[in-house]
Amino acid sequence: MATNQKNGSPTTAGITNVIDHPTKTATAEPITSWLKVPDEATLPIEVQQLFQSQREHIGFVHPYFKGFSLRPKHLLLWNSYYAELMYGEGELSPREREIIAVVSSAANHCESCVTTHKASLREVIKDPIFPDILANNPLEAELTPRERALVDFAIKLNQNASELNQSDLEPLREVGLSDETILDAAEVATQFSLSNRLTKAFGWKVGSEYDQLYR
């Protein structure tokens, strides 16, 4: 959902929600928020540049950014952290990070965030089908053992965190993940506990046209 500082991209049991796949292309500039949305001209130049980067890359500003710009300093701090998690250095591949994003958002029943990160995953892997399967039912998705361990961990972290214990880290170590990478995966997954809930709390939802990006 956050903007990729390199290219401007915005950044399971019980997961059965099906995302619609309309035929519109992404051309609108959606503004959806149950809070007031500030005049873009009054925002700090860094936020205006962030908005322009998204317009150049996807054609409009993601509603999450429009809504979050009510607190521009918070938006910039969050986006910096998020960009590091999703696009910074580390052992997790871009595919793995977006897989975690999709299943975490699905676990939190945030349809808008699922739609956003299915598009990001499509951009990364150049496959229009896999993200839909992953979002609808991760158990049916073809995953490597490493990806399966990451998916299972991310889902439990978002759905049943109170049930986690030290043994939940063993499947991650068994597929070769270092403790640093396990921490990275947990940060990616739990970041969506924040962004999914902000999206749902304030109606920062993408339009149906977003689901056609990178198909």
Tab-separated table of C-alpha atoms in Angstrom:
chain	number	residue	atom	x	y	z
A	1	MET	CA	0.000	0.000	0.000
A	2	ALA	CA	2.848	2.356	0.643
A	3	THR	CA	4.602	3.913	-2.289
A	4	ASN	CA	7.633	2.034	-3.556
A	5	GLN	CA	10.352	4.634	-3.497
A	6	LYS	CA	11.879	2.974	-6.557
A	7	ASN	CA	8.846	2.875	-8.849
A	8	GLY	CA	5.937	4.636	-7.113
A	9	SER	CA	3.748	1.581	-6.447
A	10	PRO	CA	1.305	1.912	-3.598
A	11	THR	CA	2.162	-0.224	-1.487
A	12	THR	CA	-5.402	-19.891	5.775
A	13	ALA	CA	-8.213	-21.267	7.644
A	14	GLY	CA	-11.249	-19.070	7.726
A	15	ILE	CA	-10.281	-16.973	4.693
A	16	THR	CA	-13.001	-17.517	2.143
A	17	ASN	CA	-13.814	-13.999	0.948
A	18	VAL	CA	-14.000	-13.718	-2.854
A	19	ILE	CA	-12.893	-10.491	-4.514
A	20	ASP	CA	-14.875	-9.308	-7.547
A	21	HIS	CA	-12.984	-8.808	-10.799
A	22	PRO	CA	-14.652	-6.027	-12.827
A	23	THR	CA	-13.436	-4.892	-16.239
A	24	LYS	CA	-12.857	-1.170	-15.612
A	25	THR	CA	-9.384	0.295	-15.983
A	26	ALA	CA	-7.830	2.458	-13.292
A	27	THR	CA	-8.444	6.034	-14.435
A	28	ALA	CA	-10.451	7.666	-11.623
A	29	GLU	CA	-9.087	9.669	-8.685
A	30	PRO	CA	-11.072	8.158	-5.803
A	31	ILE	CA	-11.422	10.179	-2.615
A	32	THR	CA	-13.010	8.039	0.070
A	33	SER	CA	-12.746	8.906	3.741
A	34	TRP	CA	-15.178	9.258	6.585
A	35	LEU	CA	-12.910	11.996	7.932
A	36	LYS	CA	-12.214	15.305	6.232
A	37	VAL	CA	-9.633	15.234	3.438
A	38	PRO	CA	-7.231	18.188	3.343
A	39	ASP	CA	-6.738	20.335	0.264
A	40	GLU	CA	-3.715	18.863	-1.479
A	41	ALA	CA	-2.278	22.337	-2.099
A	42	THR	CA	-1.981	22.879	1.667
A	43	LEU	CA	0.014	19.688	2.272
A	44	PRO	CA	3.796	19.571	2.730
A	45	ILE	CA	5.766	19.274	-0.498
A	46	GLU	CA	6.900	15.761	0.489
A	47	VAL	CA	3.288	14.583	0.584
A	48	GLN	CA	2.478	16.313	-2.712
A	49	GLN	CA	5.465	14.561	-4.292
A	50	LEU	CA	4.250	11.250	-2.890
A	51	PHE	CA	0.844	11.841	-4.461
A	52	GLN	CA	2.392	12.787	-7.806
A	53	SER	CA	4.521	9.635	-7.799
A	54	GLN	CA	1.374	7.533	-7.439
A	55	ARG	CA	-0.444	9.424	-10.201
A	56	GLU	CA	2.469	8.782	-12.540
A	57	HIS	CA	2.571	5.087	-11.682
A	58	ILE	CA	-1.065	4.011	-11.306
A	59	GLY	CA	-3.060	7.014	-12.492
A	60	PHE	CA	-4.439	8.259	-9.176
A	61	VAL	CA	-3.678	8.628	-5.469
A	62	HIS	CA	-4.563	5.659	-3.285
A	63	PRO	CA	-7.409	6.570	-0.875
A	64	TYR	CA	-5.323	5.355	2.092
A	65	PHE	CA	-2.826	8.120	1.370
A	66	LYS	CA	-5.540	10.714	0.791
A	67	GLY	CA	-7.129	9.871	4.120
A	68	PHE	CA	-3.882	9.556	6.079
A	69	SER	CA	-2.722	12.961	4.782
A	70	LEU	CA	-4.953	14.523	7.444
A	71	ARG	CA	-1.882	13.925	9.612
A	72	PRO	CA	0.888	14.478	7.055
A	73	LYS	CA	3.764	13.905	9.468
A	74	HIS	CA	2.246	10.577	10.530
A	75	LEU	CA	1.751	9.612	6.879
A	76	LEU	CA	5.367	10.354	5.995
A	77	LEU	CA	6.736	8.500	9.024
A	78	TRP	CA	4.510	5.494	8.303
A	79	ASN	CA	5.382	5.478	4.603
A	80	SER	CA	9.101	5.568	5.348
A	81	TYR	CA	8.814	2.579	7.682
A	82	TYR	CA	6.532	0.721	5.308
A	83	ALA	CA	8.787	1.323	2.311
A	84	GLU	CA	11.716	-0.095	4.270
A	85	LEU	CA	9.702	-3.183	5.213
A	86	MET	CA	8.440	-3.853	1.700
A	87	TYR	CA	11.279	-2.602	-0.510
A	88	GLY	CA	14.350	-2.382	1.711
A	89	GLU	CA	17.244	-4.779	2.068
A	90	GLY	CA	16.697	-8.196	3.602
A	91	GLU	CA	16.393	-11.898	2.861
A	92	LEU	CA	12.678	-11.789	2.052
A	93	SER	CA	12.007	-11.522	-1.681
A	94	PRO	CA	9.514	-8.985	-3.098
A	95	ARG	CA	7.219	-11.954	-3.870
A	96	GLU	CA	7.386	-13.182	-0.284
A	97	ARG	CA	6.682	-9.744	1.145
A	98	GLU	CA	3.623	-9.270	-1.059
A	99	ILE	CA	2.402	-12.791	-0.278
A	100	ILE	CA	2.533	-11.874	3.414
A	101	ALA	CA	0.688	-8.639	2.628
A	102	VAL	CA	-2.130	-10.438	0.803
A	103	VAL	CA	-2.727	-13.181	3.374
A	104	SER	CA	-2.443	-10.782	6.319
A	105	SER	CA	-5.008	-8.451	4.780
A	106	ALA	CA	-7.294	-11.386	3.995
A	107	ALA	CA	-6.923	-12.655	7.561
A	108	ASN	CA	-8.053	-9.225	8.761
A	109	HIS	CA	-10.940	-9.189	6.252
A	110	CYS	CA	-9.738	-5.958	4.656
A	111	GLU	CA	-10.993	-6.288	1.081
A	112	SER	CA	-9.465	-2.988	-0.025
A	113	CYS	CA	-6.004	-3.973	1.207
A	114	VAL	CA	-6.358	-7.423	-0.356
A	115	THR	CA	-7.214	-5.774	-3.677
A	116	THR	CA	-4.277	-3.371	-3.366
A	117	HIS	CA	-1.721	-6.052	-2.614
A	118	LYS	CA	-3.016	-8.535	-5.133
A	119	ALA	CA	-2.209	-5.822	-7.678
A	120	SER	CA	1.244	-5.307	-6.166
A	121	LEU	CA	1.863	-9.057	-6.240
A	122	ARG	CA	0.736	-9.231	-9.879
A	123	GLU	CA	3.210	-6.469	-10.698
A	124	VAL	CA	6.025	-8.374	-8.982
A	125	ILE	CA	5.402	-11.882	-10.356
A	126	LYS	CA	3.667	-11.080	-13.688
A	127	ASP	CA	0.943	-13.649	-12.964
A	128	PRO	CA	-2.719	-12.506	-12.974
A	129	ILE	CA	-4.119	-15.724	-11.464
A	130	PHE	CA	-1.962	-16.687	-8.490
A	131	PRO	CA	-2.834	-13.625	-6.313
A	132	ASP	CA	-6.564	-14.371	-6.632
A	133	ILE	CA	-6.073	-17.993	-5.562
A	134	LEU	CA	-3.859	-16.923	-2.666
A	135	ALA	CA	-6.373	-14.357	-1.413
A	136	ASN	CA	-9.411	-16.603	-1.769
A	137	ASN	CA	-7.879	-19.675	-0.123
A	138	PRO	CA	-4.144	-19.869	0.695
A	139	LEU	CA	-4.470	-23.607	1.223
A	140	GLU	CA	-5.088	-24.005	-2.524
A	141	ALA	CA	-2.184	-21.810	-3.617
A	142	GLU	CA	0.985	-23.450	-4.939
A	143	LEU	CA	3.627	-22.301	-2.478
A	144	THR	CA	7.178	-23.329	-1.738
A	145	PRO	CA	7.805	-24.797	1.759
A	146	ARG	CA	9.367	-21.483	2.745
A	147	GLU	CA	6.363	-19.517	1.471
A	148	ARG	CA	3.964	-21.903	3.206
A	149	ALA	CA	5.760	-21.391	6.524
A	150	LEU	CA	5.600	-17.609	6.078
A	151	VAL	CA	1.911	-17.724	5.148
A	152	ASP	CA	0.954	-19.907	8.113
A	153	PHE	CA	2.875	-17.662	10.497
A	154	ALA	CA	1.399	-14.439	9.072
A	155	ILE	CA	-2.154	-15.755	9.282
A	156	LYS	CA	-1.788	-16.928	12.870
A	157	LEU	CA	-0.111	-13.660	13.828
A	158	ASN	CA	-3.067	-11.686	12.480
A	159	GLN	CA	-5.897	-14.003	13.525
A	160	ASN	CA	-4.733	-15.742	16.703
A	161	ALA	CA	-1.743	-13.867	18.087
A	162	SER	CA	-2.653	-14.768	21.671
A	163	GLU	CA	-2.073	-18.427	20.810
A	164	LEU	CA	1.472	-17.940	19.529
A	165	ASN	CA	4.341	-19.526	21.402
A	166	GLN	CA	8.003	-20.273	20.797
A	167	SER	CA	7.218	-23.431	18.855
A	168	ASP	CA	5.537	-21.351	16.125
A	169	LEU	CA	8.984	-20.142	15.078
A	170	GLU	CA	10.318	-23.620	14.416
A	171	PRO	CA	8.672	-24.102	10.975
A	172	LEU	CA	10.290	-20.839	9.905
A	173	ARG	CA	13.715	-21.931	11.081
A	174	GLU	CA	13.265	-25.345	9.477
A	175	VAL	CA	12.978	-23.721	6.032
A	176	GLY	CA	16.185	-21.789	6.613
A	177	LEU	CA	14.978	-18.396	7.802
A	178	SER	CA	17.317	-16.500	10.103
A	179	ASP	CA	16.011	-14.830	13.237
A	180	GLU	CA	16.481	-11.461	11.525
A	181	THR	CA	14.298	-12.584	8.622
A	182	ILE	CA	11.673	-14.007	10.969
A	183	LEU	CA	11.512	-10.579	12.612
A	184	ASP	CA	11.205	-8.939	9.191
A	185	ALA	CA	8.311	-11.256	8.297
A	186	ALA	CA	6.567	-10.509	11.580
A	187	GLU	CA	6.958	-6.765	11.046
A	188	VAL	CA	5.445	-6.996	7.572
A	189	ALA	CA	2.544	-9.088	8.837
A	190	THR	CA	1.791	-6.971	11.892
A	191	GLN	CA	2.072	-3.715	9.975
A	192	PHE	CA	-1.121	-4.814	8.282
A	193	SER	CA	-2.832	-5.034	11.650
A	194	LEU	CA	-2.415	-1.252	11.588
A	195	SER	CA	-3.095	-0.384	7.956
A	196	ASN	CA	-5.995	-2.835	7.578
A	197	ARG	CA	-7.713	-1.405	10.633
A	198	LEU	CA	-7.172	2.222	9.643
A	199	THR	CA	-8.619	1.426	6.218
A	200	LYS	CA	-11.698	-0.179	7.752
A	201	ALA	CA	-12.090	2.463	10.470
A	202	PHE	CA	-12.213	5.407	8.061
A	203	GLY	CA	-13.406	3.992	4.734
A	204	TRP	CA	-10.090	4.455	2.908
A	205	LYS	CA	-11.089	1.949	0.245
A	206	VAL	CA	-9.960	1.556	-3.344
A	207	GLY	CA	-12.507	1.395	-6.146
A	208	SER	CA	-13.186	-1.704	-8.195
A	209	GLU	CA	-10.951	-0.404	-10.995
A	210	TYR	CA	-7.910	-1.114	-8.839
A	211	ASP	CA	-8.435	-4.843	-9.239
A	212	GLN	CA	-7.617	-4.513	-12.944
A	213	LEU	CA	-4.103	-3.157	-12.434
A	214	TYR	CA	-1.325	-5.353	-13.885
A	215	ARG	CA	-3.684	-7.978	-15.314
